[in-house]
Tab-separated table of N, CA, C and O in Angstrom:
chain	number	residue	atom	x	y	z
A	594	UNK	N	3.738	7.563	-16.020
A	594	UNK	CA	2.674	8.509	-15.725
A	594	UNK	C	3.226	9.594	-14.819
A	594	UNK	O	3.995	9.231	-13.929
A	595	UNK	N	2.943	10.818	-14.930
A	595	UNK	CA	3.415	11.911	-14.280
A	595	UNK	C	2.027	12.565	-13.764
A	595	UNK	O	0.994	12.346	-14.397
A	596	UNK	N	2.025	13.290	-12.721
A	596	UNK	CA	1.309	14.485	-12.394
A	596	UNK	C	0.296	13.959	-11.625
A	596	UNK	O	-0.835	14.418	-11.463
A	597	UNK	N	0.819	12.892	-11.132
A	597	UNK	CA	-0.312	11.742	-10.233
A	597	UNK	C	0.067	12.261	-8.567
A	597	UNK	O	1.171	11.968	-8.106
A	598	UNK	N	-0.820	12.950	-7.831
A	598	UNK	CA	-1.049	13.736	-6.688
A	598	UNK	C	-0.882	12.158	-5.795
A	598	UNK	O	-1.703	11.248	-5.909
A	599	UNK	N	0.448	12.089	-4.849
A	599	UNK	CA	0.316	10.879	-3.965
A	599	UNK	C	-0.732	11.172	-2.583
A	599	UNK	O	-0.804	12.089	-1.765
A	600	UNK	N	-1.258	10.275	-2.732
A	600	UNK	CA	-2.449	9.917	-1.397
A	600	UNK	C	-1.760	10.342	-0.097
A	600	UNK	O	-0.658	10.136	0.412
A	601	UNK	N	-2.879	11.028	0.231
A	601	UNK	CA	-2.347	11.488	1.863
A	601	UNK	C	-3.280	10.618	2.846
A	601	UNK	O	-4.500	10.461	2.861
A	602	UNK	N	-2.234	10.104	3.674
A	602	UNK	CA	-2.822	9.350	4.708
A	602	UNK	C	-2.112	9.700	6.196
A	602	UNK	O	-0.901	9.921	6.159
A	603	UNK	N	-2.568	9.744	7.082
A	603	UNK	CA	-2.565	9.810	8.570
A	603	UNK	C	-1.517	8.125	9.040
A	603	UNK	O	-0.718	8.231	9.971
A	604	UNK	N	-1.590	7.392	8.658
A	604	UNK	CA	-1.409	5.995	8.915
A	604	UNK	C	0.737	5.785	8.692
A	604	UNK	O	1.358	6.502	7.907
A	605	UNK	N	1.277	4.928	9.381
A	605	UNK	CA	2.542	4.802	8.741
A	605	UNK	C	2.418	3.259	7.184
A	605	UNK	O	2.944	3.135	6.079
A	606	UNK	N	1.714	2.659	7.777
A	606	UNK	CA	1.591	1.791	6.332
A	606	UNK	C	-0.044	2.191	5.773
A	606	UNK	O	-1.063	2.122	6.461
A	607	UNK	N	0.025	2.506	4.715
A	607	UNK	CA	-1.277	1.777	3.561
A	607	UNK	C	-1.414	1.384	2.580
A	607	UNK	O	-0.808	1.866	1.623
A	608	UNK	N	-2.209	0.423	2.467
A	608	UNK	CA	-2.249	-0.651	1.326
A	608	UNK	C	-2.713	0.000	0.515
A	608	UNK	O	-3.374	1.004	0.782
A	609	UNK	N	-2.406	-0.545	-1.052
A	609	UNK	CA	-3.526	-0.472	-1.869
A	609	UNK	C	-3.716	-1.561	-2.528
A	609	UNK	O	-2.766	-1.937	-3.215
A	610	UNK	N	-4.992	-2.404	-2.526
A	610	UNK	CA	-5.166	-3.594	-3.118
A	610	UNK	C	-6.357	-3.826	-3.420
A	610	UNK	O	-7.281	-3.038	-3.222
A	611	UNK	N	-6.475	-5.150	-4.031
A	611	UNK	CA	-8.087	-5.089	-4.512
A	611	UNK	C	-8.785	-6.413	-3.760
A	611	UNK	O	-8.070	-7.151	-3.083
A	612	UNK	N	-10.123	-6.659	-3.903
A	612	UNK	CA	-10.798	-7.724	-3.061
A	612	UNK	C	-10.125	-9.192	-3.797
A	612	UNK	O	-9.836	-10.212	-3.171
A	613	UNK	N	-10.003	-9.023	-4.983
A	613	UNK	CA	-9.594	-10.171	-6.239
A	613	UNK	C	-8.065	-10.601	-6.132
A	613	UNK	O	-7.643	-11.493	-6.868
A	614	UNK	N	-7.477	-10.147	-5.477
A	614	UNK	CA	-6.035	-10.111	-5.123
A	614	UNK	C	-5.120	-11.390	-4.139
A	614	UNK	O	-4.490	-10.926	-3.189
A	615	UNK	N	-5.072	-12.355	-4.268
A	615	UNK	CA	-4.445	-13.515	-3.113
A	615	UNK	C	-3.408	-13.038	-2.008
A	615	UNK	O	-3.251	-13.205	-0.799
A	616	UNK	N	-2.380	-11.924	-3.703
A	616	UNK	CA	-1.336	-11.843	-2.612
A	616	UNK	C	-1.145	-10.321	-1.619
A	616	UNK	O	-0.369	-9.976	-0.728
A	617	UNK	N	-2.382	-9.640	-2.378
A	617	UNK	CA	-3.101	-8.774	-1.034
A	617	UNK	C	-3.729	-8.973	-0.395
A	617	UNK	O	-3.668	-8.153	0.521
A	618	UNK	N	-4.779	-10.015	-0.193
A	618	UNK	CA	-5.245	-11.034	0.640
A	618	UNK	C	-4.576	-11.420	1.742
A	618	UNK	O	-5.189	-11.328	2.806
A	619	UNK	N	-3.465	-11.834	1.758
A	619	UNK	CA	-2.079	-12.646	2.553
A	619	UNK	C	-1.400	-11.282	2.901
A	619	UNK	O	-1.205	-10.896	4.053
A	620	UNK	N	-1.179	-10.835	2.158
A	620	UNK	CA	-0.299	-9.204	3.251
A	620	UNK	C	-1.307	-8.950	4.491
A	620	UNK	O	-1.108	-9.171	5.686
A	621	UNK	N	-2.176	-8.546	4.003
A	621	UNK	CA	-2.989	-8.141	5.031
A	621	UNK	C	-3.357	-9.398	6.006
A	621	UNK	O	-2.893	-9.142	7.117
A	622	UNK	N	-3.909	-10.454	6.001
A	622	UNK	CA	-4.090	-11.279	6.817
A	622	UNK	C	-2.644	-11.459	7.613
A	622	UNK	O	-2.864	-11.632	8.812
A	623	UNK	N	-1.411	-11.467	7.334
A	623	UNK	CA	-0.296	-11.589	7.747
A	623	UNK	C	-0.313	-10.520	9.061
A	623	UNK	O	-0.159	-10.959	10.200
A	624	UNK	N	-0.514	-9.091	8.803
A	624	UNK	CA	0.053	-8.533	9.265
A	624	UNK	C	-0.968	-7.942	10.377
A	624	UNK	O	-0.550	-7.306	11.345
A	625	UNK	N	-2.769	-8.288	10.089
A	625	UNK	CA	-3.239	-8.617	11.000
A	625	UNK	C	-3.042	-9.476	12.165
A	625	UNK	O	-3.376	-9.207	13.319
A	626	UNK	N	-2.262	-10.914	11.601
A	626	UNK	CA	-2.213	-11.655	12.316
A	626	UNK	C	-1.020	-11.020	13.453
A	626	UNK	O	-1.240	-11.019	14.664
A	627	UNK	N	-0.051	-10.620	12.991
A	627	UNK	CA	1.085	-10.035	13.663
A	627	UNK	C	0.842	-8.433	14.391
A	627	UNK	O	1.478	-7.473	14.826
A	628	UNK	N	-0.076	-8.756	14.246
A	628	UNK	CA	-0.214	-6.958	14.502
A	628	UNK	C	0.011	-5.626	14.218
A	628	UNK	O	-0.132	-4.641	14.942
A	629	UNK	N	0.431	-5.732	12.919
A	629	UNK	CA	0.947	-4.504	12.219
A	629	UNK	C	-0.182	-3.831	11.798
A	629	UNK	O	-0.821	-4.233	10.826
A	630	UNK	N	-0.570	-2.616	12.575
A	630	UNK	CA	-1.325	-1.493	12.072
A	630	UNK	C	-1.055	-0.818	10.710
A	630	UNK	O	0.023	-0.414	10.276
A	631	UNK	N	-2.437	-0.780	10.057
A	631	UNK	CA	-2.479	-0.893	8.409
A	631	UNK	C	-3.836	0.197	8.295
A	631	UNK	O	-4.675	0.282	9.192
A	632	UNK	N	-3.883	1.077	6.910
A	632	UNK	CA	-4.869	1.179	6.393
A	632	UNK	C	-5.228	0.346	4.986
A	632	UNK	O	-4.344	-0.434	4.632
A	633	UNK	N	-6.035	0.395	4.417
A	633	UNK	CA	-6.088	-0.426	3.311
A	633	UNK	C	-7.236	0.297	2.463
A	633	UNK	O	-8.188	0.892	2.968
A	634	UNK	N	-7.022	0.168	1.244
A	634	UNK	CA	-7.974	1.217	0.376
A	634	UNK	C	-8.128	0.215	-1.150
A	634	UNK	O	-7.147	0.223	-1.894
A	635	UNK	N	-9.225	-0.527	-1.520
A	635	UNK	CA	-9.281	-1.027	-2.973
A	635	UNK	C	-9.199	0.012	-3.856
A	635	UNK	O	-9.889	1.032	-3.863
A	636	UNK	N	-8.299	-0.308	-4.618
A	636	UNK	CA	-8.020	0.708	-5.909
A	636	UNK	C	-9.325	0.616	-6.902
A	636	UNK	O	-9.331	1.453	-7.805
A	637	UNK	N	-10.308	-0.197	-6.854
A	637	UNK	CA	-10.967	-1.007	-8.111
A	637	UNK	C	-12.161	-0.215	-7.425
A	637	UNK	O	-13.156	-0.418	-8.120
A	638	UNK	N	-12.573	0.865	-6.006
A	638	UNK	CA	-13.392	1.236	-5.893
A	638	UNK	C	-13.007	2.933	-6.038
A	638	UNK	O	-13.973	3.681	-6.189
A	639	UNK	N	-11.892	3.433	-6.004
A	639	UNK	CA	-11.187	4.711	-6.140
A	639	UNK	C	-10.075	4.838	-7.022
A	639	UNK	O	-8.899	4.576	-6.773
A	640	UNK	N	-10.661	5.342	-8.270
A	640	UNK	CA	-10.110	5.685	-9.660
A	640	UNK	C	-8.437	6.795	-9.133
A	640	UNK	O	-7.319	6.827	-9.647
A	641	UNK	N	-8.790	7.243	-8.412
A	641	UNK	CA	-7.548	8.504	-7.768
A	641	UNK	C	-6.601	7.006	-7.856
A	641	UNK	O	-5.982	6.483	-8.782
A	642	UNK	N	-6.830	6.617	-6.410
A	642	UNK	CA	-5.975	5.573	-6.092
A	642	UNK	C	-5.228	4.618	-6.872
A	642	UNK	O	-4.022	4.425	-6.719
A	643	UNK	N	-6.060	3.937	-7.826
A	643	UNK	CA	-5.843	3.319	-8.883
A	643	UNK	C	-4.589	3.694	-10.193
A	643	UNK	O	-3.796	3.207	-10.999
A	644	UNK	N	-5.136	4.883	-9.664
A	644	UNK	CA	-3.773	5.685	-11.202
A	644	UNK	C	-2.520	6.288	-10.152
A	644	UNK	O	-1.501	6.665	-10.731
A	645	UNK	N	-2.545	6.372	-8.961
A	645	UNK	CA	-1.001	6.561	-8.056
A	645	UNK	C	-0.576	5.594	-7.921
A	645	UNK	O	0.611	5.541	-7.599
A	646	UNK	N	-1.276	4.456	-8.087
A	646	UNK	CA	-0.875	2.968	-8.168
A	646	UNK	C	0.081	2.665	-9.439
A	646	UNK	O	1.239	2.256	-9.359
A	647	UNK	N	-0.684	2.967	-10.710
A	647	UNK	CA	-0.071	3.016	-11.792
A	647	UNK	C	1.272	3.647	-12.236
A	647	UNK	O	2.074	3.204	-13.058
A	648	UNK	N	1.326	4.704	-11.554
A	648	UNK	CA	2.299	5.730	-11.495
A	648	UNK	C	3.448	5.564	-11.219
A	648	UNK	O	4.434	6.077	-11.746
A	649	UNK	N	3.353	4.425	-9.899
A	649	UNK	CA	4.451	4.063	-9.304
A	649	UNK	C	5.357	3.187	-9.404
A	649	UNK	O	6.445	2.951	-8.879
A	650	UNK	N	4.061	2.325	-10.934
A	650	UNK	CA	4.664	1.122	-11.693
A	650	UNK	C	4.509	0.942	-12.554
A	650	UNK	O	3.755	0.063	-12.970
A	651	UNK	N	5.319	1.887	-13.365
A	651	UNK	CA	5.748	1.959	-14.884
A	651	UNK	C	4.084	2.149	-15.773
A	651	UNK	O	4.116	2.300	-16.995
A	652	UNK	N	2.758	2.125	-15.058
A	652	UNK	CA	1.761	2.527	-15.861
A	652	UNK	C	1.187	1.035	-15.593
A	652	UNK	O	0.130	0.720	-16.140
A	653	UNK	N	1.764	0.251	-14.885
A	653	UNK	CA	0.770	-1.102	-14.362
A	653	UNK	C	0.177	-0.635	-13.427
A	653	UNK	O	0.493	0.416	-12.869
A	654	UNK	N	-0.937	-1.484	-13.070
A	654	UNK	CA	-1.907	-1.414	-11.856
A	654	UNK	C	-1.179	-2.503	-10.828
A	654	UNK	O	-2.028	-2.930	-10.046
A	655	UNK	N	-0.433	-2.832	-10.694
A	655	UNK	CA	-0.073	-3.716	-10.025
A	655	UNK	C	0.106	-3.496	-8.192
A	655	UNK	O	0.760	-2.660	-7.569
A	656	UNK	N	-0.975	-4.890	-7.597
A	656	UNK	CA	-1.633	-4.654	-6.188
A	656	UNK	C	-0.746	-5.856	-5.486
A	656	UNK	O	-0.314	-6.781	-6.174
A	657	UNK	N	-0.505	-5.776	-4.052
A	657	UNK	CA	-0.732	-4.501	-3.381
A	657	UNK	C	0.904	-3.406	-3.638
A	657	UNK	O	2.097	-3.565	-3.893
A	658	UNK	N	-0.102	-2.281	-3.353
A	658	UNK	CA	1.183	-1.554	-3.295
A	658	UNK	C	1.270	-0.495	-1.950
A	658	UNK	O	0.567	0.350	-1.395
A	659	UNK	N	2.093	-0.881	-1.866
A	659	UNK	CA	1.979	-0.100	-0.077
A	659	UNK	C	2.769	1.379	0.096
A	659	UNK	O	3.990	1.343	-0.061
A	660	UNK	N	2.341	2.275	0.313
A	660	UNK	CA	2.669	3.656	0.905
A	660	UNK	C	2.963	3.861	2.140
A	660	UNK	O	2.266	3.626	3.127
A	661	UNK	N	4.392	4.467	2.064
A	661	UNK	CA	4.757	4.602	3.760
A	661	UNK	C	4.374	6.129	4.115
A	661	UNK	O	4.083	7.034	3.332
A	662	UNK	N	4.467	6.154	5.629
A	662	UNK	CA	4.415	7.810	5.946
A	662	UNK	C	5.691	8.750	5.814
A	662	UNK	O	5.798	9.972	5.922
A	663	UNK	N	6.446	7.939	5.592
A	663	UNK	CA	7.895	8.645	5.080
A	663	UNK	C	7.735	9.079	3.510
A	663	UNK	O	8.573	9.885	3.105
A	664	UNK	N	6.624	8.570	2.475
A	664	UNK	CA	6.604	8.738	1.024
A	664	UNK	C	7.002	7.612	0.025
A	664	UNK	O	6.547	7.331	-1.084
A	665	UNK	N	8.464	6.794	1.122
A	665	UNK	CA	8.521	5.931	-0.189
A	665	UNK	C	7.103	4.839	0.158
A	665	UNK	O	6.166	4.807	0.956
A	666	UNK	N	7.732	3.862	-1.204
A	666	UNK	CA	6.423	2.877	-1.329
A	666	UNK	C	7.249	1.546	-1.833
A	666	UNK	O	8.368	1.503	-2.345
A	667	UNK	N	6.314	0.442	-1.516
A	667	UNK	CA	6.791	-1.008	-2.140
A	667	UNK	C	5.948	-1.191	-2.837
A	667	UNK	O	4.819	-0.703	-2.775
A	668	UNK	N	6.534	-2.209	-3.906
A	668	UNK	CA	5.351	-2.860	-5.120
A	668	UNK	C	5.302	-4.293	-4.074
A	668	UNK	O	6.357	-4.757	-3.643
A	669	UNK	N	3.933	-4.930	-3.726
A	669	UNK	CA	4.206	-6.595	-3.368
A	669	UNK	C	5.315	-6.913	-2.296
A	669	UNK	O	6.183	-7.761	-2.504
A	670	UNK	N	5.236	-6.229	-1.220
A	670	UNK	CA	6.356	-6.612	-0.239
A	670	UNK	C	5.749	-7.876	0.468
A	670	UNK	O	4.624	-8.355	0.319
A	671	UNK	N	6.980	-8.376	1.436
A	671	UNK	CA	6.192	-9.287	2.195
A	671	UNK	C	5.955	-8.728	3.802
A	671	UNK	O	6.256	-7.650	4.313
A	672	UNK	N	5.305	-9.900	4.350
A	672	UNK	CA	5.040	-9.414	5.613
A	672	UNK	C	5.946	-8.693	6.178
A	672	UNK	O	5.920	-7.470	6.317
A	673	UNK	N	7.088	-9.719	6.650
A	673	UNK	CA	8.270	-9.557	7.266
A	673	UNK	C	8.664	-7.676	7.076
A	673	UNK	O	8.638	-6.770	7.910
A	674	UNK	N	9.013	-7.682	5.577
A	674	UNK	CA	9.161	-6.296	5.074
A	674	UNK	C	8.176	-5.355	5.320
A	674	UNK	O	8.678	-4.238	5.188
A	675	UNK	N	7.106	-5.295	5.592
A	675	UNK	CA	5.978	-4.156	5.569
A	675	UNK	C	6.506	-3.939	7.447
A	675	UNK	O	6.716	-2.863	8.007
A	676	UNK	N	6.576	-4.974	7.902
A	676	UNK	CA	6.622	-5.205	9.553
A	676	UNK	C	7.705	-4.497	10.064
A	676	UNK	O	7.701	-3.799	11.078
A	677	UNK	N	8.908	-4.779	9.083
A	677	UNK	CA	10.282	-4.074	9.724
A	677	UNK	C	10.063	-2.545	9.593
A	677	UNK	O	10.489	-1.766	10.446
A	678	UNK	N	9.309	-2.101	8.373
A	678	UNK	CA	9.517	-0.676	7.820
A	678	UNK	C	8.054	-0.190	8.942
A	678	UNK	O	8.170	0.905	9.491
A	679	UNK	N	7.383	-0.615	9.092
A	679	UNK	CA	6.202	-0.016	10.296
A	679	UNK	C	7.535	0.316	11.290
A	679	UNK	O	8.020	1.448	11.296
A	680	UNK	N	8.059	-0.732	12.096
A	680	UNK	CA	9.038	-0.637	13.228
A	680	UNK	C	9.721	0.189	13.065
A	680	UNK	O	9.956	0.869	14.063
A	681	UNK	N	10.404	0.584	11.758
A	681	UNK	CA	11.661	1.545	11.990
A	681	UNK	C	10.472	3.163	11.623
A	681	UNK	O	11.108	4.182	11.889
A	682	UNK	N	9.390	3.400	11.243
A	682	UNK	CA	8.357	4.929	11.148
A	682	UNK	C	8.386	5.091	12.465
A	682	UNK	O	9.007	6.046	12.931
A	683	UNK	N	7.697	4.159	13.317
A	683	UNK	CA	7.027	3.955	14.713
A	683	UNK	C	8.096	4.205	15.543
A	683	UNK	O	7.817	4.894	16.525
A	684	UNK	N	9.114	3.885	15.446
A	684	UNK	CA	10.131	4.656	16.415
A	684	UNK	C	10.345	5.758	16.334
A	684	UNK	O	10.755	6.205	17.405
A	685	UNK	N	10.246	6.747	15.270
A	685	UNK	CA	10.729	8.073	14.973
A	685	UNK	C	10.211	8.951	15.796
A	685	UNK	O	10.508	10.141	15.696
């Protein structure tokens, strides 16, 4: 998919995931638990979102997918990983 406008956010991590999701469920509870400041946005309620999602994976919807404030993005990272890449934005 091409010509998909990436989401602008204020935040260094944001999610995109859905309520139906376990292993966006567990990112986020993780990183609550640890303290990693997050936004989070269900794709399944914002069609925009949903298709930059797609975009980023080969034309799957596949959740969560996380956006950094640097631009890149992960498909399904884990805690650990969302945690290190907050640490190394947050220093800049």
């Amino acid at each position: 998919m091409t010509d998909v406008k990436t989401p602008q956010t204020t935040e260094h991590v944001t999610i995109y995931a859905a309520a139906w999701c376990p292993f966006c469920q567990n990112l986020i509870a993780g990183l609550k638990e640890n303290g990693t400041p997050f936004e989070a946005w269900d794709v399944e309620k914002h069609d925009d979102l949903s298709k930059w999602v797609e975009s980023v994976n080969d034309g799957n919807r596949v959740v969560p997918t996380v956006l950094y404030s640097d631009g890149e993005h992960a498909t399904n990272p884990s805690v650990e990983e969302v945690t290190a890449k907050y640490a190394e934005l947050s220093s800049k």
